[in-house]
PDB file of C-alpha atoms in Angstrom:
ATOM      1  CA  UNK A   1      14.070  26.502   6.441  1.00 48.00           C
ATOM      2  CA  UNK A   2      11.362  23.917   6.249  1.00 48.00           C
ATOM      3  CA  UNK A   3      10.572  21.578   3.466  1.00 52.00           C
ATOM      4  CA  UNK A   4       7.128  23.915   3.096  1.00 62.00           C
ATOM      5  CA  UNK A   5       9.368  27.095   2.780  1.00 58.00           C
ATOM      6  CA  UNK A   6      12.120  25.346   0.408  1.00 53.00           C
ATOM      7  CA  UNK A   7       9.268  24.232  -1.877  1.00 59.00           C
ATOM      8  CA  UNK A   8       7.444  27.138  -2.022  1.00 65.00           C
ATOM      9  CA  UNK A   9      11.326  29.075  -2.153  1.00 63.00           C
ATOM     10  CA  UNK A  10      11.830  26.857  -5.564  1.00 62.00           C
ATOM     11  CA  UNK A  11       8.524  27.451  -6.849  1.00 69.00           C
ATOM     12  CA  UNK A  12       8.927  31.273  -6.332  1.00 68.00           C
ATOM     13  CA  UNK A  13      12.611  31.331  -7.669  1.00 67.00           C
ATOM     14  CA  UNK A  14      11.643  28.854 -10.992  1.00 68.00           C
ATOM     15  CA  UNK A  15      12.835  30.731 -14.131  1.00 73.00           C
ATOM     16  CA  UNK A  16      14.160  33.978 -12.406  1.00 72.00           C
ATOM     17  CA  UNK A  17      18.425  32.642 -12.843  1.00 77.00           C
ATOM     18  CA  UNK A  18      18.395  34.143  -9.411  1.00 78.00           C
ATOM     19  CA  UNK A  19      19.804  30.484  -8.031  1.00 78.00           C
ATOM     20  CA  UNK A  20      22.002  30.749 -11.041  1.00 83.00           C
ATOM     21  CA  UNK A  21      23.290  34.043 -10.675  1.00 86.00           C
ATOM     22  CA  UNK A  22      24.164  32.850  -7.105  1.00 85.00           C
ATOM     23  CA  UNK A  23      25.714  29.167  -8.037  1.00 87.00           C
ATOM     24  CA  UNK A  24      27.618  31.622 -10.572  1.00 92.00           C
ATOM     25  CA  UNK A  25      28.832  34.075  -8.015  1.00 94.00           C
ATOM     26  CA  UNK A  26      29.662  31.248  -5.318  1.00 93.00           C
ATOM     27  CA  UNK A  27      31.696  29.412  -7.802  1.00 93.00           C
ATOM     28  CA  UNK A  28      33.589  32.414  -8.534  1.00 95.00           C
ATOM     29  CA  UNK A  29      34.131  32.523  -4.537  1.00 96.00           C
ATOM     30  CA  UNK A  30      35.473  29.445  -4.365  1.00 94.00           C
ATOM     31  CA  UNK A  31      37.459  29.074  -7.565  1.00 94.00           C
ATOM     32  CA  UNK A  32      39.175  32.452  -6.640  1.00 95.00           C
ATOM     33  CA  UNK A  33      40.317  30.860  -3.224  1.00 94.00           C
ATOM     34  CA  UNK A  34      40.763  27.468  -4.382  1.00 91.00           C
ATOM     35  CA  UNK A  35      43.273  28.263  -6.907  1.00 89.00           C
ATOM     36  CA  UNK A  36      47.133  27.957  -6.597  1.00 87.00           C
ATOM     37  CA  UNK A  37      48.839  30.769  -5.660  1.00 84.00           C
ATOM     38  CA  UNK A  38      45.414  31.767  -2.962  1.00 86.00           C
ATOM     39  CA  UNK A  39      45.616  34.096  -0.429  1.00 90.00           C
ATOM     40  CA  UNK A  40      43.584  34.824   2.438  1.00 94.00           C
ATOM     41  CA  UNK A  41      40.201  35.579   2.351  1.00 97.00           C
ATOM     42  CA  UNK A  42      39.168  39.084   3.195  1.00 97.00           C
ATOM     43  CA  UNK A  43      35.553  40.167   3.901  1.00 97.00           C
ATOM     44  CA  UNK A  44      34.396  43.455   4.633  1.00 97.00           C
ATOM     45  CA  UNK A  45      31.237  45.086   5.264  1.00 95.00           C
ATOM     46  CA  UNK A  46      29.940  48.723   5.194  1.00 93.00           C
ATOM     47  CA  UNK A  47      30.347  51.165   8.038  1.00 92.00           C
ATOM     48  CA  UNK A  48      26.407  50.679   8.787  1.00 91.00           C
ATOM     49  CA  UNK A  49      26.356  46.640   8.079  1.00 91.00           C
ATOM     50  CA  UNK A  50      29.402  44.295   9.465  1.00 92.00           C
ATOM     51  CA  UNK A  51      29.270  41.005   7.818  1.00 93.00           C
ATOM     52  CA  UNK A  52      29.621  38.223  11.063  1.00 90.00           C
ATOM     53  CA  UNK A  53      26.740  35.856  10.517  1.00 88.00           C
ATOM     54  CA  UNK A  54      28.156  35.440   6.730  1.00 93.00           C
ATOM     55  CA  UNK A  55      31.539  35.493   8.426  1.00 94.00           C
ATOM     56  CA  UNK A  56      30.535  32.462  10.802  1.00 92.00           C
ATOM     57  CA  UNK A  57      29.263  30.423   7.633  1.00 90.00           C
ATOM     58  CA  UNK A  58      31.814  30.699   5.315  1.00 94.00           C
ATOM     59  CA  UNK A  59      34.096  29.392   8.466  1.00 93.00           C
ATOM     60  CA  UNK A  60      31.478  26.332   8.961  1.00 91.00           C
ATOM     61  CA  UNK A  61      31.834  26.066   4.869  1.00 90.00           C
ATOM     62  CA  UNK A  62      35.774  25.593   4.976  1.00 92.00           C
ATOM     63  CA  UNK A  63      35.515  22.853   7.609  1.00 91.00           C
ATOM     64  CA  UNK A  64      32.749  21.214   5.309  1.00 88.00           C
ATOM     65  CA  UNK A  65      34.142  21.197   2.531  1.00 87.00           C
ATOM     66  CA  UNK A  66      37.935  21.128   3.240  1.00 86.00           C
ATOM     67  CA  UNK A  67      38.328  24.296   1.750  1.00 89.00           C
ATOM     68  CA  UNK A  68      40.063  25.826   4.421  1.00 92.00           C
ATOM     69  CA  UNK A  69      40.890  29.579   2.590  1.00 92.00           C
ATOM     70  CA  UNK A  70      36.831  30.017   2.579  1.00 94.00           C
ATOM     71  CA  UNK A  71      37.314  31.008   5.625  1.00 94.00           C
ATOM     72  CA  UNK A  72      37.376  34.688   6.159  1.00 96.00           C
ATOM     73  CA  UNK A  73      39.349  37.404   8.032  1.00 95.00           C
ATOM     74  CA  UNK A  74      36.553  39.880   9.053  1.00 95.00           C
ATOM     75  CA  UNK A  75      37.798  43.464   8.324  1.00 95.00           C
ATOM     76  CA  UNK A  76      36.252  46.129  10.527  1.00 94.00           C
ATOM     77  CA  UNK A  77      35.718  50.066  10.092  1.00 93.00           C
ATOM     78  CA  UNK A  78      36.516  51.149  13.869  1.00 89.00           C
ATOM     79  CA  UNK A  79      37.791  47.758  15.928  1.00 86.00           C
ATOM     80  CA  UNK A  80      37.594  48.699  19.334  1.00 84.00           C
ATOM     81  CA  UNK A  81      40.862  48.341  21.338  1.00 84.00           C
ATOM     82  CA  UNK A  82      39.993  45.877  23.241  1.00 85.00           C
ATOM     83  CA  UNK A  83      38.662  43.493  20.737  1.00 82.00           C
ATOM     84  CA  UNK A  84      39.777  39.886  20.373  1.00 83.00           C
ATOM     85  CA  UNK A  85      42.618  39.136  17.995  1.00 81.00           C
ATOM     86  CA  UNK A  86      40.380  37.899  15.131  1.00 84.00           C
ATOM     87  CA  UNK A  87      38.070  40.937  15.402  1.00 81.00           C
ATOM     88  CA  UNK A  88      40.607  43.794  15.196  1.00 84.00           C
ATOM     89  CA  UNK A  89      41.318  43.805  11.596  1.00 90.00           C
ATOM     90  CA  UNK A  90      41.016  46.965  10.238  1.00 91.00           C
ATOM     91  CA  UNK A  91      40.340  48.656   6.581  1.00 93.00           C
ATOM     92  CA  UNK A  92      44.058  48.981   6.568  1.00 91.00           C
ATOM     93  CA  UNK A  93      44.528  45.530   5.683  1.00 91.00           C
ATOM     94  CA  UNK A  94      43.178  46.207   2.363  1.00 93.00           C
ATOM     95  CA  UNK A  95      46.276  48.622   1.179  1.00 89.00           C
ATOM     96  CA  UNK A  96      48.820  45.656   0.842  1.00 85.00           C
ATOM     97  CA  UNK A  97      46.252  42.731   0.984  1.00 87.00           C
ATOM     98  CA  UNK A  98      48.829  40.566  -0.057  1.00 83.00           C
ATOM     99  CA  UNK A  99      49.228  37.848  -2.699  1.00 82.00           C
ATOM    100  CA  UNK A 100      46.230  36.378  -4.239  1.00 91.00           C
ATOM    101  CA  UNK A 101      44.013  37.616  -1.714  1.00 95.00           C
ATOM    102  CA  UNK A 102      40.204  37.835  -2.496  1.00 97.00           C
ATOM    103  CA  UNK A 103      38.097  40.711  -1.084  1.00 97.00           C
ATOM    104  CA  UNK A 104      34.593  39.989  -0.927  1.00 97.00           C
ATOM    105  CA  UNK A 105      32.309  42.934  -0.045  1.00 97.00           C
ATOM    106  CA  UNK A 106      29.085  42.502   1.371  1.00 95.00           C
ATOM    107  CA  UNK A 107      26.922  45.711   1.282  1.00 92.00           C
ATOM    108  CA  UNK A 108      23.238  45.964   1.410  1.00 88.00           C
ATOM    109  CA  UNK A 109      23.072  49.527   1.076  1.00 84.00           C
ATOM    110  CA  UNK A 110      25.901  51.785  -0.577  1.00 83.00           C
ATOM    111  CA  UNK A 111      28.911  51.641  -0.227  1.00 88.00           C
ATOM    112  CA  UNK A 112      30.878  54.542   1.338  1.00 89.00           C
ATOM    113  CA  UNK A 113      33.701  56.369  -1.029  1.00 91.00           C
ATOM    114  CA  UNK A 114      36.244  55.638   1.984  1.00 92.00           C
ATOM    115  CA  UNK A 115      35.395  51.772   1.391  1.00 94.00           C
ATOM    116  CA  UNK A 116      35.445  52.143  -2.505  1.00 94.00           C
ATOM    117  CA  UNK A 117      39.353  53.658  -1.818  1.00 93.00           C
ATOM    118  CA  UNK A 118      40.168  51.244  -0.073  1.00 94.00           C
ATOM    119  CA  UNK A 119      39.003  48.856  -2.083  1.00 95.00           C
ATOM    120  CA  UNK A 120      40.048  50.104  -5.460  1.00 94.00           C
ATOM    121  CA  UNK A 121      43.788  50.274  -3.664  1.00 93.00           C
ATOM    122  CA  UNK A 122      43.318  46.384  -3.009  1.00 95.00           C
ATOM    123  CA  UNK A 123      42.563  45.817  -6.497  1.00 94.00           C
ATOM    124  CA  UNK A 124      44.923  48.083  -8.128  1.00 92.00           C
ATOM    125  CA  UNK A 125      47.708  45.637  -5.450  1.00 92.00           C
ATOM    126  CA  UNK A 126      45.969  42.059  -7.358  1.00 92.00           C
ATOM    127  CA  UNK A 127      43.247  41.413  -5.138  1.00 95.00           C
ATOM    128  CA  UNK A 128      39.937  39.687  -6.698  1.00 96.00           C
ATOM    129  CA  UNK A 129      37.352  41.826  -5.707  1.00 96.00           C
ATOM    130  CA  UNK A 130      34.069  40.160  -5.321  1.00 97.00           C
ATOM    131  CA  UNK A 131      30.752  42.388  -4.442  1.00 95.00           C
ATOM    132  CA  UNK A 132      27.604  41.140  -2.895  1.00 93.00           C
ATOM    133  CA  UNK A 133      25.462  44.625  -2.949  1.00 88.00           C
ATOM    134  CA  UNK A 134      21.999  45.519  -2.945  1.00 81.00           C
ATOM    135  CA  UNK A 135      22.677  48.406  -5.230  1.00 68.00           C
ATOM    136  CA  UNK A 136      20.949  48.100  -8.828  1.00 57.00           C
ATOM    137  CA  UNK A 137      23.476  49.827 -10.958  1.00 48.00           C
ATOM    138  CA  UNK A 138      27.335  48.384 -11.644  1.00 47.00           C
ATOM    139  CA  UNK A 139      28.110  52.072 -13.320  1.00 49.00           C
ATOM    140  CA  UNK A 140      32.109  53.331 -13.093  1.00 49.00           C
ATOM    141  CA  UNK A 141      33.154  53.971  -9.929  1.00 53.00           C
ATOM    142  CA  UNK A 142      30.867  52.611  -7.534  1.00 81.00           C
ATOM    143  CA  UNK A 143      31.127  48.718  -5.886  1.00 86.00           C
ATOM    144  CA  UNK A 144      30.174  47.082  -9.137  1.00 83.00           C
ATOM    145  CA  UNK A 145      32.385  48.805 -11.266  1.00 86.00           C
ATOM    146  CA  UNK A 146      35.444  47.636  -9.021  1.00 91.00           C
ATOM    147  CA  UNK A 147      34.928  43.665  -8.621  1.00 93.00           C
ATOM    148  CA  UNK A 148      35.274  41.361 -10.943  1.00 94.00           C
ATOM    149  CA  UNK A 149      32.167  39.662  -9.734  1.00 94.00           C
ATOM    150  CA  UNK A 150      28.729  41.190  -8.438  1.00 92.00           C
ATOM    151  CA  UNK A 151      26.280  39.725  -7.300  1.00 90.00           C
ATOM    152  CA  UNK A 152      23.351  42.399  -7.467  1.00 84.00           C
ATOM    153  CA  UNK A 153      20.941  41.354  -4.933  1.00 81.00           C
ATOM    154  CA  UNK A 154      18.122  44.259  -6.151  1.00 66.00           C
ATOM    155  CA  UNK A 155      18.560  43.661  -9.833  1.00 48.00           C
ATOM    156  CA  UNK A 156      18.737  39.602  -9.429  1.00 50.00           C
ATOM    157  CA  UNK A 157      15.173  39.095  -7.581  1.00 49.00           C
ATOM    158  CA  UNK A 158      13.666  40.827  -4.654  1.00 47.00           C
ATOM    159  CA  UNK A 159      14.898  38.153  -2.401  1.00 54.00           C
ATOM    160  CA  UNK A 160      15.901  39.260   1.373  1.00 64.00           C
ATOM    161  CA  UNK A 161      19.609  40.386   1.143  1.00 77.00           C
ATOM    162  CA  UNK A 162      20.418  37.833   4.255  1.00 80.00           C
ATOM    163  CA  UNK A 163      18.765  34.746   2.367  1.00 79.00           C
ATOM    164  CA  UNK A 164      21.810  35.689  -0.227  1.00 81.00           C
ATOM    165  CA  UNK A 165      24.390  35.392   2.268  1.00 85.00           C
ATOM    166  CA  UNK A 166      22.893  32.170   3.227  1.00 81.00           C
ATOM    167  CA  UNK A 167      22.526  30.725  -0.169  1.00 83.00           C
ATOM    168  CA  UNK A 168      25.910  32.311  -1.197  1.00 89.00           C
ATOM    169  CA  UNK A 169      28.219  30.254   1.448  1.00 88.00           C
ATOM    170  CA  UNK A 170      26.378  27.160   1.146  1.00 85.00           C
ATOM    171  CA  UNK A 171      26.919  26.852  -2.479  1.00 86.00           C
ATOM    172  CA  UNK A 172      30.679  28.023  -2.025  1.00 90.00           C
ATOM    173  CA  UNK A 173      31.173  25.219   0.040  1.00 86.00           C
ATOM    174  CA  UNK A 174      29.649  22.654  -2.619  1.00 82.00           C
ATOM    175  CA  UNK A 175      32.057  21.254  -5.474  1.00 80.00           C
ATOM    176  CA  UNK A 176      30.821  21.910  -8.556  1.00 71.00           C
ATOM    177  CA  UNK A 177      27.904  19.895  -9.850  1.00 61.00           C
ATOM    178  CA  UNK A 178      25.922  19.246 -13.257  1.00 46.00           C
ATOM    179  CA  UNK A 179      22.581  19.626 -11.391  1.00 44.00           C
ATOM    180  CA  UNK A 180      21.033  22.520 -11.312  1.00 50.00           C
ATOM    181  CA  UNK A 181      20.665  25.703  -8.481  1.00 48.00           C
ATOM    182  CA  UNK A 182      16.665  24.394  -8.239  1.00 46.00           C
ATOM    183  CA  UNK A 183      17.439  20.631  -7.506  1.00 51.00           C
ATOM    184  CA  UNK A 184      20.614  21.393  -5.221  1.00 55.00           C
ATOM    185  CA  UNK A 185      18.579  23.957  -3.074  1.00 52.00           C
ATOM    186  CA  UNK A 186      16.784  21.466  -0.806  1.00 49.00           C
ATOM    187  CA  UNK A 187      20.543  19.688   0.084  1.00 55.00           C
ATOM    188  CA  UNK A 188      21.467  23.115   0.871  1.00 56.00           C
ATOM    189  CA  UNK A 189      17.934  24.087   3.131  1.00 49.00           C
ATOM    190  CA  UNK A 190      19.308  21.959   6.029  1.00 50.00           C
ATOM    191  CA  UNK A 191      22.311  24.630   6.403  1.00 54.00           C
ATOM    192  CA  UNK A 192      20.598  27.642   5.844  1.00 52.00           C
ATOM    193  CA  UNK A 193      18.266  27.025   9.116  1.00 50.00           C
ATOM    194  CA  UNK A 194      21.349  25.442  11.340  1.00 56.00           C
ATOM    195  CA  UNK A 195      22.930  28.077  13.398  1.00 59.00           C
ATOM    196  CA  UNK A 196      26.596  28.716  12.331  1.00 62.00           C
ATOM    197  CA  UNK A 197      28.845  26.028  14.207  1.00 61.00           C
ATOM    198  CA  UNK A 198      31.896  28.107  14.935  1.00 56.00           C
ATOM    199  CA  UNK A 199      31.316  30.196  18.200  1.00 54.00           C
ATOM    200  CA  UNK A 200      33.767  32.589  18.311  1.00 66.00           C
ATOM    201  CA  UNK A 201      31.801  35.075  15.945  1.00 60.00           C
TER     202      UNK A 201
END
């Protein structure tokens, strides 16, 4: 992302909280691993949309910022058998997530109701459930009426879902800061364009 792009980005963003909806969400990322008694890290996608490019950042994020539990165990739908240790987690992980774990979901389009089970098990075990959807509604029952904190991409601006991801683990991996989303945004421009560092996603 170019200075051109972040400027016109700022200009475009000015007065919609969208930054501030996401400085709110990634704070509630990193407080919920950051705090004593932290677990791992879960993230999960839908069936259609697996998660790995966010995966790869948060990992960059928690060598950054020496938060190591930012970095994520990607869970998988259908891991094939042959598929290297870090890539075969499966949804089954999410029945006994274990203590203090956070489960962020990341789904652009709706969420399937063998997700939501699984999901609402991992909550209903002490889980933080944090949703990044593209859904507009938080009704009963579907992603946003599980997590304890939703990030609505469709209701927050019209933003491209993957520039939330981007924005998302770059300001989990910042400490917070009394500036605001608009004047941390071109600190953060240099990571959104820079390829994730860690490989092995």
């Amino acid at each position: 992302m170019d200075a051109v792009r972040v400027s016109a980005l700022r200009q475009h963003l000015a007065g919609t909280g969208w930054l501030e909806a996401v400085g709110g969400f990634a704070g509630a990322l990193r407080r919920s691993v950051s705090r004593r008694g932290a677990g791992e890290l879960l993230l999960v996608g839908t069936e259609a949309f697996e998660p790995w490019h966010l995966a790869a950042h948060l990992e960059d994020e928690a060598a950054w910022s020496a938060v190591p539990r930012l970095a994520p165990t990607l869970l998988r739908h259908t891991p094939p058998a042959d598929a290297a240790a870090h890539l075969a987690h499966g949804l089954r992980r999410l029945a006994a997530p274990g203590r203090g774990a956070t489960v962020l979901v990341v789904a652009p389009d709706a969420a399937g109701a063998s997700l939501l089970e699984r999901v609402q098990d991992a909550r209903r075990h002490g889980a933080t459930v944090l949703a990044l959807d593209g859904a507009a509604t938080g009704e009963p029952g579907d992603l946003g009426g599980l997590a304890h904190e939703r990030l609505a991409v469709g209701t927050a601006a019209e933003e491209p879902f993957g520039l939330a991801q981007h924005l998302v683990s770059a300001a989990a991996g910042q400490p917070p800061a009394r500036r605001g989303g608009l004047d941390r945004l071109a600190e953060l421009a240099g990571r959104l364009t820079a390829p994730p560092a860690i490989s092995r996603w």
